[in-house]
Coordinates of C-alpha atoms and ligand atoms in Angstrom, one line a residue:
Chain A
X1 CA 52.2 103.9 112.1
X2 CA 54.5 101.9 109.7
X3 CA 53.4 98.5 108.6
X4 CA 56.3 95.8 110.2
X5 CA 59.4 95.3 108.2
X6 CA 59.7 92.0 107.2
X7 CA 62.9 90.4 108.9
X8 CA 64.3 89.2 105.4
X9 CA 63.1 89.7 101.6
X10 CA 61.6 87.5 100.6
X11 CA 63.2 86.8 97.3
X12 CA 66.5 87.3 98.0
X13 CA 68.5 86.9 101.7
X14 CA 68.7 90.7 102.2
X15 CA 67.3 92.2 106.2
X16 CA 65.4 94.6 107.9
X17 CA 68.9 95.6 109.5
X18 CA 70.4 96.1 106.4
X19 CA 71.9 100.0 105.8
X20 CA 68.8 101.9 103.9
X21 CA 66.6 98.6 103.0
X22 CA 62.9 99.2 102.0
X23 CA 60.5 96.6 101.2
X24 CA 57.5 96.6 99.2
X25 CA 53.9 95.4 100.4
X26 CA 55.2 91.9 99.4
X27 CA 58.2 91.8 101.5
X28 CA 60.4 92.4 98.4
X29 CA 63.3 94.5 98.9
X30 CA 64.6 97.8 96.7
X31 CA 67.3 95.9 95.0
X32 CA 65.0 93.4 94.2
X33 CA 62.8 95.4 92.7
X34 CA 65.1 96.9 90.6
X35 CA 66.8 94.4 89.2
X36 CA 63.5 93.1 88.5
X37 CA 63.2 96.3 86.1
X38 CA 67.1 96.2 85.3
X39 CA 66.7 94.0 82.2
X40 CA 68.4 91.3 81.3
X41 CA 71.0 90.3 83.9
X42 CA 72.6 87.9 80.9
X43 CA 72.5 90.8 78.1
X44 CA 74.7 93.2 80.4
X45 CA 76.8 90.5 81.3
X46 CA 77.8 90.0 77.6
X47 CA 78.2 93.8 77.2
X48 CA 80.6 94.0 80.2
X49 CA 82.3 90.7 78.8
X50 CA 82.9 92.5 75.5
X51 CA 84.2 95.6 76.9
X52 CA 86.7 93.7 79.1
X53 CA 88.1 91.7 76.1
X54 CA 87.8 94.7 73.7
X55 CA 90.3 96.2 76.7
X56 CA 92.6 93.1 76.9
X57 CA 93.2 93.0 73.5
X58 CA 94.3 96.8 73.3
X59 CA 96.6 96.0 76.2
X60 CA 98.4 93.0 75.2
X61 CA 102.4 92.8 74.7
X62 CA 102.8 97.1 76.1
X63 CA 104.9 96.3 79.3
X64 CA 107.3 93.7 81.4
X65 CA 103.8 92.2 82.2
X66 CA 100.3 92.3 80.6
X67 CA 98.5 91.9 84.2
X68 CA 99.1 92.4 87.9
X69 CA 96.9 89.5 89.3
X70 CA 95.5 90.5 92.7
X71 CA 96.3 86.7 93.9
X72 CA 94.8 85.0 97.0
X73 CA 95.4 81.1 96.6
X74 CA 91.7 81.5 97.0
X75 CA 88.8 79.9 94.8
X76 CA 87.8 83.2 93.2
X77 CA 91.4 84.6 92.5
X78 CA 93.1 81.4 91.6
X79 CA 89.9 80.9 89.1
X80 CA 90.7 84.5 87.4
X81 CA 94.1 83.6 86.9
X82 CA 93.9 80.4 85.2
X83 CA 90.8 82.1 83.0
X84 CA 93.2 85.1 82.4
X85 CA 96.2 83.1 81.4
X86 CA 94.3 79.8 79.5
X87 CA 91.7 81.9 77.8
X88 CA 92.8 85.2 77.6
X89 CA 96.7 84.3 76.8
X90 CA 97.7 87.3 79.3
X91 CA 101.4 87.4 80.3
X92 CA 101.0 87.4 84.0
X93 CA 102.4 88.1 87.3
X94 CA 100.3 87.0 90.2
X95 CA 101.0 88.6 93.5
X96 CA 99.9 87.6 97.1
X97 CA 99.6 89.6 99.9
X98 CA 100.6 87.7 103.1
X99 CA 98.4 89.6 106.0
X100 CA 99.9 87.1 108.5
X101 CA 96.8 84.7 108.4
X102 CA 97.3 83.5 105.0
X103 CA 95.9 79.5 105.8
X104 CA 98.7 76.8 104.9
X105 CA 96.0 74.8 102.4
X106 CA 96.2 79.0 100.4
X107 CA 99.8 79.2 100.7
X108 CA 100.5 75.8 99.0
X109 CA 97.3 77.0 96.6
X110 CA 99.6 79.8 95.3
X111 CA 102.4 77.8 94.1
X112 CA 100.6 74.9 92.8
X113 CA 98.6 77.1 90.7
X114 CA 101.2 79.5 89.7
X115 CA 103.4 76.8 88.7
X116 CA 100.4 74.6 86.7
X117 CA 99.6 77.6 85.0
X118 CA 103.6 78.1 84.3
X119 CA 102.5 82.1 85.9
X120 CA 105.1 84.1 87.7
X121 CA 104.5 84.5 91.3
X122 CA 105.3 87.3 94.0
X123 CA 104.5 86.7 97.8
X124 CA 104.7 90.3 99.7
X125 CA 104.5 90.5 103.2
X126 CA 103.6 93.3 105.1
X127 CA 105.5 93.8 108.6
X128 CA 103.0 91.7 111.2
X129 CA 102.7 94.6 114.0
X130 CA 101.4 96.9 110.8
X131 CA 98.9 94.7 110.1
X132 CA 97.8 93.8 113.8
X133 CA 97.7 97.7 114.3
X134 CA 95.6 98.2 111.3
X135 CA 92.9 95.2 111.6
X136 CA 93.1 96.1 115.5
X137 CA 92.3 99.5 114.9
X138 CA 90.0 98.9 112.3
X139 CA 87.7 97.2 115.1
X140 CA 88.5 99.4 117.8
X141 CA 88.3 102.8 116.0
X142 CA 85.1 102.0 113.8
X143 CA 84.1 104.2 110.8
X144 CA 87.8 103.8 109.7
X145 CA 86.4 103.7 106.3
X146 CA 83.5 105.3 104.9
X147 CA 80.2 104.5 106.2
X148 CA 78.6 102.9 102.9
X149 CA 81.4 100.6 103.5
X150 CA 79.7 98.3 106.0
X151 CA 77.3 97.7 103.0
X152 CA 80.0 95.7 101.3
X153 CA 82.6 94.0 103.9
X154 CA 83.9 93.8 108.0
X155 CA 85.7 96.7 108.9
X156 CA 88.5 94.4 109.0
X157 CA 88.0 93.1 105.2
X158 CA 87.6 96.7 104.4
X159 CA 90.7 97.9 105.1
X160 CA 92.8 94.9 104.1
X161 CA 90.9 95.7 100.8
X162 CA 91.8 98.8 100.4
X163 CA 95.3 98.0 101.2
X164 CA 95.6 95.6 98.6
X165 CA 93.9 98.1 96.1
X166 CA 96.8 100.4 96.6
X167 CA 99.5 97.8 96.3
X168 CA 98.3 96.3 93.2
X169 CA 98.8 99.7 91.4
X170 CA 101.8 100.0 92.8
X171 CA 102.9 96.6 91.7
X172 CA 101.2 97.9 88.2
X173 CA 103.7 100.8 87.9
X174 CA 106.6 99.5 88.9
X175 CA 106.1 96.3 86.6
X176 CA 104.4 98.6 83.5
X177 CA 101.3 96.5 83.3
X178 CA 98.4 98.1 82.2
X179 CA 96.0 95.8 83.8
X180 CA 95.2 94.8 87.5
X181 CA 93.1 91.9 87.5
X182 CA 90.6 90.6 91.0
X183 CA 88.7 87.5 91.5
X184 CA 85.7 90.1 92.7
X185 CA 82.1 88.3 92.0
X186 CA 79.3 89.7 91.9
X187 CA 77.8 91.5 95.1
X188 CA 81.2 92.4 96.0
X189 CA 82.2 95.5 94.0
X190 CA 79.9 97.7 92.0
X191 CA 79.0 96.0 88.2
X192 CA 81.3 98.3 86.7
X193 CA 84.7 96.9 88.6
X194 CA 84.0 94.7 86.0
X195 CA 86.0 96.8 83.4
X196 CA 86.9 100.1 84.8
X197 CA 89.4 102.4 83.9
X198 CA 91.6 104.5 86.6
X199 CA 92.6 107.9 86.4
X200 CA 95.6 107.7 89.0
X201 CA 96.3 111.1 89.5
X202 CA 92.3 111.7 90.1
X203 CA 92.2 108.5 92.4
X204 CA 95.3 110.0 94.6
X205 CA 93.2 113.1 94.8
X206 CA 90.1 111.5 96.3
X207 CA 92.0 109.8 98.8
X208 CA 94.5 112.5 99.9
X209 CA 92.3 113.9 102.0
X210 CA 92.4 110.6 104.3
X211 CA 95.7 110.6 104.7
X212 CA 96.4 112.4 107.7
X213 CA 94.0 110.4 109.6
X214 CA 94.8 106.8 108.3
X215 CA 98.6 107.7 109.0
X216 CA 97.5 108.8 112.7
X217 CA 95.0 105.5 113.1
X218 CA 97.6 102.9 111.4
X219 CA 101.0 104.6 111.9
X220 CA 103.5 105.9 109.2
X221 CA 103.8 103.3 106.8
X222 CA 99.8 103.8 106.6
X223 CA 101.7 106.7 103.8
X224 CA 102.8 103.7 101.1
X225 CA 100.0 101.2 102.4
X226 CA 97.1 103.1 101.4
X227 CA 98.6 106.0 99.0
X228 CA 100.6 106.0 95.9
X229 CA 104.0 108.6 96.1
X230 CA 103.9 111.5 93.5
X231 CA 107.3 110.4 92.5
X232 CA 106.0 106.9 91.6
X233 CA 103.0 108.2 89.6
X234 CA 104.8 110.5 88.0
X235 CA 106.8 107.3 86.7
X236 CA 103.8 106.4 84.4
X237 CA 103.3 106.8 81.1
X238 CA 100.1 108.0 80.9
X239 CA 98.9 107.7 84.2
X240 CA 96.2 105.3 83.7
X241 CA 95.8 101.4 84.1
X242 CA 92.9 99.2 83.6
X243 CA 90.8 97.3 86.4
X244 CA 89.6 93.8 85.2
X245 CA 87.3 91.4 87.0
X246 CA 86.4 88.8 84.9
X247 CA 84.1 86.9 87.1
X248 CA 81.5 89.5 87.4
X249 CA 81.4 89.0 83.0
X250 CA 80.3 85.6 83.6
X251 CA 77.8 83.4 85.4
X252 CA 79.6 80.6 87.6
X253 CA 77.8 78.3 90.3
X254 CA 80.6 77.7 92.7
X255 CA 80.6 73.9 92.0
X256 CA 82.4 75.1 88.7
X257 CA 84.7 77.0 90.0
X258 CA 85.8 74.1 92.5
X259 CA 86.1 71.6 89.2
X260 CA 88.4 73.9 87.2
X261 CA 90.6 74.5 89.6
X262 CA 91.0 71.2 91.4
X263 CA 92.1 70.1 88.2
X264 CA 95.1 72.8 88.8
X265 CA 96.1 70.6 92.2
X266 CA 93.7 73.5 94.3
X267 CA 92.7 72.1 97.6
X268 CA 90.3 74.1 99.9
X269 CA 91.4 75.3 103.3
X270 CA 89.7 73.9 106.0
X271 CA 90.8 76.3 108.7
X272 CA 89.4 79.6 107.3
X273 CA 85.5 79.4 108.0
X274 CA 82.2 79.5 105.5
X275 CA 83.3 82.5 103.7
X276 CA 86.8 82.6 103.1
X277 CA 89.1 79.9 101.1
X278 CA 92.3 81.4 102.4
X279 CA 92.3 83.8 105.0
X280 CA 92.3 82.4 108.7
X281 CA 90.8 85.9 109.8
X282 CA 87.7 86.7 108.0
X283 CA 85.7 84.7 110.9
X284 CA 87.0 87.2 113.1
X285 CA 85.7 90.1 110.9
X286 CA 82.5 88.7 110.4
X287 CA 81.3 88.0 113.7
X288 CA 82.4 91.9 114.9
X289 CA 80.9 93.5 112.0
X290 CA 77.9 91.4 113.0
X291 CA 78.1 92.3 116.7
X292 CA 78.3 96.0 115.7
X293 CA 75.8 96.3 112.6
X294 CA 73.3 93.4 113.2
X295 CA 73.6 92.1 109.8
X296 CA 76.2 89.5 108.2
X297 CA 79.0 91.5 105.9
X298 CA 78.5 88.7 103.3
X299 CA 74.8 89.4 102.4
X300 CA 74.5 91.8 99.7
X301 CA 77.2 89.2 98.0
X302 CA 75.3 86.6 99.0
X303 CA 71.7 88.2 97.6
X304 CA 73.3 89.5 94.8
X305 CA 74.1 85.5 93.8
X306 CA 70.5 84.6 94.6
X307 CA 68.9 87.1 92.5
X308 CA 71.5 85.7 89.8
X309 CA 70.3 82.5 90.3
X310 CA 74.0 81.3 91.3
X311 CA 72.4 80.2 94.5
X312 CA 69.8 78.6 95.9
X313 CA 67.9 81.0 98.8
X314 CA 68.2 78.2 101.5
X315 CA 71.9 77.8 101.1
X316 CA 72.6 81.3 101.4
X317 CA 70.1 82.0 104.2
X318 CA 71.8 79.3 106.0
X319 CA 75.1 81.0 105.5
X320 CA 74.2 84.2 106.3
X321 CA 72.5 83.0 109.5
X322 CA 75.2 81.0 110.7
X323 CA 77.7 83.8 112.7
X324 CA 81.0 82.7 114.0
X325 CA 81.6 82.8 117.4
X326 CA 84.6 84.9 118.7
X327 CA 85.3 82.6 121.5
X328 CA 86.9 79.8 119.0
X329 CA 88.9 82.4 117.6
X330 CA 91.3 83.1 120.2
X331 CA 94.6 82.6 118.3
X332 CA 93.4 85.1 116.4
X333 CA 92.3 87.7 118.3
X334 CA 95.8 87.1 120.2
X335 CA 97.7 88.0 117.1
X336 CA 96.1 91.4 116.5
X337 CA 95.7 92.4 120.0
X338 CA 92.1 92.3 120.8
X339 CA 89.9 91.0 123.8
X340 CA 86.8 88.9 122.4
X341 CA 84.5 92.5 123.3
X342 CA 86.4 94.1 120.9
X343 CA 88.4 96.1 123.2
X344 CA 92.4 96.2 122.7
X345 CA 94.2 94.0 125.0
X346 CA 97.2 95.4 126.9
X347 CA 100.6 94.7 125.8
Chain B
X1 CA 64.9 122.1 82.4
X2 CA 64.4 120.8 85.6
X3 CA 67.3 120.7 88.7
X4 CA 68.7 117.8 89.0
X5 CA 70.3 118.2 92.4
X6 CA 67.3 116.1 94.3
X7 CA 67.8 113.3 92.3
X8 CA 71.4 113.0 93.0
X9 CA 70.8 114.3 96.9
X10 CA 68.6 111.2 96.8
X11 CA 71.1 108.9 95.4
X12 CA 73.9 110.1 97.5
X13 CA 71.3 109.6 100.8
X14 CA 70.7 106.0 99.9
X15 CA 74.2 104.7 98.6
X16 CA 76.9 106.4 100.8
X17 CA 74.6 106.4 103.9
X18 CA 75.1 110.9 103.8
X19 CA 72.5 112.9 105.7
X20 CA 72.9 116.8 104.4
X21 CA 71.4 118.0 107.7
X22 CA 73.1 121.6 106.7
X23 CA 75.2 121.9 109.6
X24 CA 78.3 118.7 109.7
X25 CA 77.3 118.1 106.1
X26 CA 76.0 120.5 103.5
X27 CA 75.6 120.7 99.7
X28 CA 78.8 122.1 99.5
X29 CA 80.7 119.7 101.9
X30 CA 83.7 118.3 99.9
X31 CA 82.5 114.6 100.9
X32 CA 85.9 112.8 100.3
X33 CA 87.3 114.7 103.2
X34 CA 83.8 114.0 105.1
X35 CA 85.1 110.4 104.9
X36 CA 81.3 109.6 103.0
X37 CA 82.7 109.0 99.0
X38 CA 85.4 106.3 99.1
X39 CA 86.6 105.1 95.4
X40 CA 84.2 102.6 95.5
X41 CA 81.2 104.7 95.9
X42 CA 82.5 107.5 93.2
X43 CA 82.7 104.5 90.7
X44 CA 78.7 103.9 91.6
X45 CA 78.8 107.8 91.7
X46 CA 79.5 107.8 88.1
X47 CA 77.8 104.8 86.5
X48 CA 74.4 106.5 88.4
X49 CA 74.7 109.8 86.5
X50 CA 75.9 108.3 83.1
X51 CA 72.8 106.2 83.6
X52 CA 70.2 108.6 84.6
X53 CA 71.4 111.7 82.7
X54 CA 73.0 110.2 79.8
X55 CA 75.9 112.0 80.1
X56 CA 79.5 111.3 80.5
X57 CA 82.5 112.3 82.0
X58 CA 86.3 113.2 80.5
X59 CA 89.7 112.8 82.3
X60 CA 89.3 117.0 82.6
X61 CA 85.7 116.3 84.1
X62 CA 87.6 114.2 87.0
X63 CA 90.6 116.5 87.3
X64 CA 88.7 119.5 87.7
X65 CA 88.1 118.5 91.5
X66 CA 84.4 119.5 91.1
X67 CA 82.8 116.1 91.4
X68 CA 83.3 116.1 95.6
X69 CA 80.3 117.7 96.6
X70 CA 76.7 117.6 96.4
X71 CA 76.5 121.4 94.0
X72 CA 79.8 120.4 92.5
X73 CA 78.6 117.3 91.2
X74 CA 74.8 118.5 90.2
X75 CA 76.4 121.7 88.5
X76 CA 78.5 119.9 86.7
X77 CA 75.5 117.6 85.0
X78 CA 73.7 120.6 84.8
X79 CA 76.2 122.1 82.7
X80 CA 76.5 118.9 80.2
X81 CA 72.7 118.8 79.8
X82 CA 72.8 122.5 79.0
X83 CA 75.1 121.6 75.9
X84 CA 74.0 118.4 75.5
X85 CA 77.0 115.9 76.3
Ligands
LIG1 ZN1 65.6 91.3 98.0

């Protein structure tokens, strides 16, 4: 018989529940233990930092824009912008997508900071019953998305994701920028988001096959929401454009991030829970994906920054401990159409 | 030289959470219509086998529409460690 699993690691925040963990006679988990043999965390941080500027500077002064920032009003994002634009001297156009529970503090976030950092600024909102079919469905149908995916976010913060993906190379293409920036930090996306290039006629080819079914589970306009039209990749010139994450090529304890931009006139949102500093629906994601997986969605992030040493063990094991409870939610739940079990309630 | 196909069965087990139990999912299975490789995971898909084999991929590599399946992708590494590239 198999010794016990250990309910946590017991160097970083990471649990027995958690999608293909093993732990060592010591408790320690697999990702410990190889970052532990991984080298130095700060020698590939400068590598990735070097590729990324190496890439910025080869991108600079092609189209209308430099860079389509993936723009939330939130800490992460609004930090990438103001490093993108002060340090990296990127022409920019920030773009924020509305998903209906965008928190007031974020929506005033977006135009103080786009207008301190003299950045143009596009708010896009998707129609509301899209977006309360898709984030119902999302809970309702489970294994929308594919089922490493869990690893990484809710259901809910999966497909909003991946919507947002989609549009920001749309934005790309019809603006000409060669570069999509994201506030992604580390935990979040693989290491590599941190510079990666993207085929887009390969990338429409992987997910063609999904299209069907995310048309049948989200309705029609699942078709531009989640896939790019031949006609408008056909539009590029070379059919590539350039993912940049700048956060995951440095090493940030959040208290830094807060000072830089509160000197910008950011103010956190007090309405959107722990995790989130600007969507008023992540809670709800959360505490579903938690219902449903027995682990919190923010925990490889949140082990990821531990093992960094971006944050203390406690404070994350706190956080990842503490699960929101669907009953204060309601107004939520309301707006996509859900019963608190996770059920879809009747029109 | 040695196949390389456990090694990348292995990886594909642990990251995208894929059982090849030979019937719903085999080495052949085109796994981004199986719903199991999202863009995501092919980005961690091709950092593992730059890593481990020390090989890398071209824009003809990716087009070819090879890299979707268990033999696809193993035959393809297989091939670049054969000519050494
Ligand atoms: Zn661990």
């Amino acid at each position: 018989m198999a010794a016990e699993l250990p309910v946590t690691c017991t160097r970083c925040v990471l649990p027995a529940t958690f999608p293909g963990i093993t732990f060592d006679a010591a408790g320690v988990c697999g990702y410990c233990q190889d970052a532990a043999t991984a080298g130095s965390v700060a020698v590939a941080r400068q590598q990735l930092r070097a590729r990324m500027e190496a890439v910025i500077a080869a991108s600079r002064g092609q189209g209308a824009y430099d860079c389509i920032v993936a723009f939330s009003g939130g800490k992460d994002s609004s930090y990438t912008l103001q490093s993108l634009v002060r340090t990296y001297q990127l022409r920019c156009l920030a773009v924020t997508i509305d998903n209906g529970f965008l928190s007031e503090q974020a929506r005033t976030n977006c135009t103080t900071v786009t207008s301190a950092l003299g950045v143009d600024f596009l708010m896009f909102r998707p129609a509301p019953t899209f977006m309360a079919r898709m984030y119902r469905t999302s809970v309702t149908a489970g294994g929308v998305q594919s089922p490493a995916a869990i690893k990484r976010a809710s259901a809910i913060c999966n497909s909003c994701i991946s919507m947002i993906n989609t549009l920001m190379v749309t934005f790309a293409i019809q603006h000409e920028a060669p570069l999509i920036a994201g506030g992604y930090i580390g935990g979040q996306v693989p290491k590599d988001m941190a510079v990666l290039d993207l085929n887009l006629i390969q990338q429409e080819r992987m997910r063609a096959p999904q299209q069907e079914r995310y048309t049948q589970l989200f309705g029609p306009a699942a078709g531009h929401f989640f896939f790019i039209r031949q006609s408008l990749l056909q539009q590029h010139p070379n059919g590539h454009v350039t993912v940049i994450n700048p956060m995951l090529t440095v090493a940030l304890r959040e208290e830094e991030i807060l000072t830089t931009i509160q000197a910008l006139g950011w103010q956190p949102s007090q309405d959107t829970g722990r995790h989130s500093s600007n969507c008023r629906l992540n809670d709800v994601g959360i505490a579903f994906h938690y219902r449903q997986h027995g682990f919190h969605p923010y925990v490889l992030e949140l082990a990821e920054q531990v093992r960094a040493g971006l944050m203390d063990r406690a404070e994350a094991l706190d956080r990842v401990q503490h699960i929101p409870d669907l009953a204060t939610l309601t107004p939520q739940l309301a707006q996509i159409g859900l019963r608190p079990d996770g059920t879809a309630a009747p029109d | 030289m040695s196949d390389c196909t456990p090694q990348i069965a292995r990886f594909m087990q642990s990251q995208f959470l894929v059982t090849f139990d030979g019937q719903r999912v085999t080495p052949t299975t085109n796994l981004f219509e199986s719903g199991h490789l999202d863009s995501f995971g092919f980005v961690e898909l091709i950092t593992f086998l730059e890593r481990e084999f020390a090989v890398t991929f071209s824009d003809e590599d990716l087009l070819s529409n090879r890299l979707n399946s268990l033999a696809g992708v193993a035959a393809v590494v297989q091939e670049k460690l054969r000519h050494g590239r």
